[in-house]
Short mmCIF file of C-alpha atoms in Angstrom, two decimals:
data_model
loop_
_atom_site.label_atom_id
_atom_site.label_comp_id
_atom_site.label_asym_id
_atom_site.label_seq_id
_atom_site.Cartn_x
_atom_site.Cartn_y
_atom_site.Cartn_z
CA MET A 1 -2.50 -14.54 20.36
CA SER A 2 -5.48 -12.78 17.30
CA ALA A 3 -5.79 -9.77 16.32
CA GLU A 4 -9.47 -9.84 18.27
CA ALA A 5 -7.89 -10.49 21.35
CA TYR A 6 -5.63 -7.52 21.40
CA ARG A 7 -6.17 -4.48 23.61
CA TRP A 8 -4.74 -1.11 23.00
CA ARG A 9 -5.02 2.75 24.40
CA CYS A 10 -5.16 5.36 22.16
CA SER A 11 -3.22 8.14 22.93
CA CYS A 12 -5.27 10.73 20.91
CA CYS A 13 -8.32 10.03 22.98
CA SER A 14 -7.43 7.58 25.55
CA GLU A 15 -10.33 5.35 24.91
CA GLU A 16 -9.17 1.74 25.30
CA HIS A 17 -9.76 -0.55 21.80
CA VAL A 18 -10.05 -4.19 21.52
CA GLY A 19 -8.09 -6.01 18.47
CA LEU A 20 -5.89 -4.26 16.04
CA PRO A 21 -6.67 -3.65 12.45
CA MET A 22 -4.89 -6.26 10.15
CA ASP A 23 -5.64 -3.98 7.48
CA MET A 24 -4.75 -0.45 6.73
CA MET A 25 -4.53 1.95 3.43
CA PHE A 26 -2.85 5.11 2.23
CA GLY A 27 -6.10 6.93 0.45
CA GLU A 28 -3.77 8.54 -2.68
CA PRO A 29 -0.69 7.70 -4.19
CA VAL A 30 1.88 10.22 -2.38
CA ASP A 31 1.64 13.37 -4.58
CA TRP A 32 -2.36 13.33 -5.49
CA ASP A 33 -2.99 16.10 -3.51
CA ALA A 34 0.44 18.50 -4.83
CA LEU A 35 -1.61 18.23 -8.57
CA ASP A 36 -2.74 21.96 -9.53
CA ALA A 37 -6.52 22.06 -10.12
CA ALA A 38 -5.73 21.34 -14.32
CA ALA A 39 -4.08 18.07 -13.65
CA ARG A 40 -6.29 16.98 -11.47
CA THR A 41 -9.63 17.40 -12.77
CA ALA A 42 -7.85 15.50 -16.37
CA SER A 43 -6.94 12.75 -13.75
CA THR A 44 -8.71 9.90 -12.53
CA LEU A 45 -8.65 8.27 -8.88
CA ASP A 46 -10.80 5.29 -7.77
CA ASP A 47 -9.88 2.71 -5.69
CA ASP A 48 -8.28 0.58 -7.54
CA PHE A 49 -6.33 2.64 -10.18
CA CYS A 50 -5.07 6.38 -10.66
CA GLU A 51 -3.59 7.80 -13.76
CA VAL A 52 -2.33 11.56 -13.40
CA ARG A 53 -1.99 13.58 -16.27
CA HIS A 54 0.36 16.28 -16.35
CA SER A 55 -0.03 19.61 -18.71
CA THR A 56 3.33 18.38 -20.50
CA GLY A 57 1.94 15.20 -21.90
CA GLU A 58 3.46 13.31 -19.19
CA VAL A 59 1.11 10.58 -17.70
CA ASP A 60 1.94 7.99 -14.71
CA ARG A 61 -0.30 5.17 -13.56
CA PHE A 62 -0.52 4.14 -10.47
CA ILE A 63 -2.30 0.94 -8.98
CA ARG A 64 -3.32 -0.40 -5.34
CA CYS A 65 -1.77 -2.87 -4.18
CA LEU A 66 -1.03 -4.79 -0.97
CA LEU A 67 1.89 -5.10 1.16
CA PRO A 68 1.79 -7.72 3.48
CA LEU A 69 3.69 -7.88 6.87
CA PRO A 70 4.22 -10.93 8.95
CA VAL A 71 3.21 -10.36 12.11
CA PRO A 72 4.69 -13.40 13.97
CA LYS A 73 3.10 -12.81 17.83
CA MET A 74 -0.12 -13.31 15.46
CA ALA A 75 -1.96 -15.77 13.69
CA THR A 76 -2.44 -13.67 10.18
CA GLU A 77 -0.10 -10.97 8.84
CA PHE A 78 -1.16 -7.25 8.44
CA ARG A 79 -1.94 -6.06 5.03
CA LEU A 80 -0.68 -2.37 4.13
CA GLY A 81 -2.92 -0.70 0.84
CA VAL A 82 -0.35 0.93 -0.99
CA TRP A 83 -0.44 2.46 -4.59
CA MET A 84 2.46 0.97 -6.37
CA SER A 85 3.73 3.30 -9.86
CA VAL A 86 3.56 0.84 -12.62
CA SER A 87 5.07 1.11 -16.31
CA GLU A 88 1.87 1.93 -19.22
CA ARG A 89 2.54 -1.46 -20.61
CA SER A 90 1.50 -2.95 -16.43
CA TRP A 91 -1.16 -1.04 -16.54
CA ASP A 92 -2.99 -1.74 -19.24
CA ILE A 93 -2.29 -5.85 -18.79
CA TYR A 94 -3.71 -5.37 -15.11
CA ARG A 95 -6.84 -3.46 -16.53
CA GLU A 96 -6.81 -5.96 -19.24
CA GLY A 97 -7.19 -9.05 -16.71
CA PHE A 98 -8.66 -7.02 -14.01
CA VAL A 99 -12.58 -7.88 -14.36
CA SER A 100 -11.74 -11.85 -15.19
CA GLY A 101 -9.17 -12.11 -13.33
CA ALA A 102 -6.89 -13.68 -16.12
CA TYR A 103 -3.48 -11.78 -16.89
CA ALA A 104 -1.21 -11.94 -19.78
CA GLU A 105 1.63 -11.97 -17.50
CA ASP A 106 1.83 -13.19 -13.54
CA GLY A 107 2.93 -9.65 -12.41
CA CYS A 108 5.31 -6.62 -13.06
CA PHE A 109 7.84 -4.18 -11.64
CA GLY A 110 6.61 -1.34 -9.62
CA TYR A 111 7.97 1.56 -7.40
CA LEU A 112 6.23 2.51 -3.27
CA MET A 113 4.64 5.57 -4.06
CA HIS A 114 4.46 5.97 -0.41
CA ASP A 115 6.30 6.81 2.79
CA VAL A 116 4.99 4.71 4.95
CA PRO A 117 5.25 6.32 8.70
CA GLU A 118 8.28 4.91 10.48
CA PHE A 119 9.99 4.10 7.87
CA PRO A 120 11.24 7.15 6.32
CA GLY A 121 13.01 6.68 2.75
CA SER A 122 10.80 4.40 1.82
CA LEU A 123 9.28 5.70 -1.25
CA LEU A 124 10.23 4.57 -4.75
CA LEU A 125 11.81 1.50 -3.02
CA ASN A 126 11.76 -0.87 -5.58
CA ALA A 127 8.93 -4.08 -5.40
CA ASP A 128 7.73 -7.09 -7.77
CA VAL A 129 3.94 -6.34 -7.92
CA TRP A 130 2.41 -10.24 -8.18
CA PHE A 131 -1.26 -9.98 -9.84
CA GLN A 132 -4.24 -11.81 -8.29
CA PRO A 133 -7.42 -13.74 -9.61
CA GLY A 134 -10.47 -12.42 -8.78
CA ARG A 135 -9.92 -8.68 -8.54
CA LEU A 136 -8.31 -9.10 -5.37
CA ARG A 137 -5.67 -6.71 -4.84
CA PRO A 138 -1.98 -7.22 -6.06
CA ARG A 139 0.76 -8.50 -3.49
CA VAL A 140 4.14 -6.69 -3.40
CA ALA A 141 7.25 -8.20 -3.00
CA LEU A 142 9.95 -5.55 -1.94
CA HIS A 143 13.10 -6.39 -3.82
CA GLU A 144 15.83 -6.80 -1.12
CA THR A 145 17.96 -4.05 0.47
CA HIS A 146 19.13 -3.07 3.74
CA HIS A 147 16.10 -0.89 3.76
CA PRO A 148 14.18 -1.57 7.22
CA LEU A 149 10.60 -1.62 5.70
CA TYR A 150 12.35 -5.02 3.60
CA LEU A 151 13.48 -6.47 6.60
CA ALA A 152 10.54 -5.80 7.93
CA GLN A 153 9.04 -8.01 5.30
CA CYS A 154 11.06 -10.64 5.90
CA VAL A 155 10.98 -11.06 9.61
CA GLY A 156 7.94 -9.36 10.17
CA ILE A 157 6.50 -6.50 12.91
CA GLU A 158 5.95 -6.56 16.45
CA PRO A 159 1.53 -5.59 16.96
CA THR A 160 3.65 -2.24 18.46
CA GLN A 161 3.77 -1.67 15.40
CA ILE A 162 0.16 -1.61 14.17
CA GLU A 163 -0.86 -0.05 17.03
CA ARG A 164 1.42 3.03 16.32
CA TRP A 165 0.13 2.97 13.00
CA ALA A 166 -4.20 3.19 14.45
CA ILE A 167 -3.03 5.79 16.57
CA LEU A 168 -1.79 7.47 13.42
CA MET A 169 -4.75 6.84 11.22
CA HIS A 170 -7.09 7.51 14.38
CA ASP A 171 -5.75 10.90 15.27
CA GLY A 172 -5.70 11.60 11.54
CA SER A 173 -2.13 12.83 10.95
#
């Protein structure tokens, strides 16, 4: 079955929707909304990079990536846009190669910066971040663990999971 052929009814608006979104994203890293005014002013956030400068002098660096999740009942994978916390060195390597797509290394280590809905405890899961050419977002491969999100990345998710996420995004929750 293709994503376009899937029909579902939204519980918040009661409308029937055709097609499942196969890409969804988090707007910013988990702690962005908790920043005080001074830290937010000193920090930067765009579609691909986020740098948080704390009053203590500490700097947190994040890059937007794609967490692919197979959907065995469909012909394509679902991609969740996530923010990964990376080291200063990895941040520099990714930034330097971002436009050209030529990176000094193939990837880096990172921490997932979201508690993914219906996958509690996913915040700070360890992962490999694989840089992609041509300004494509890096792909995330979670490290082996017993966490359900890692298992979902290995065996896949059901279309109903995507529907639940679509409802959450539609509802604004």
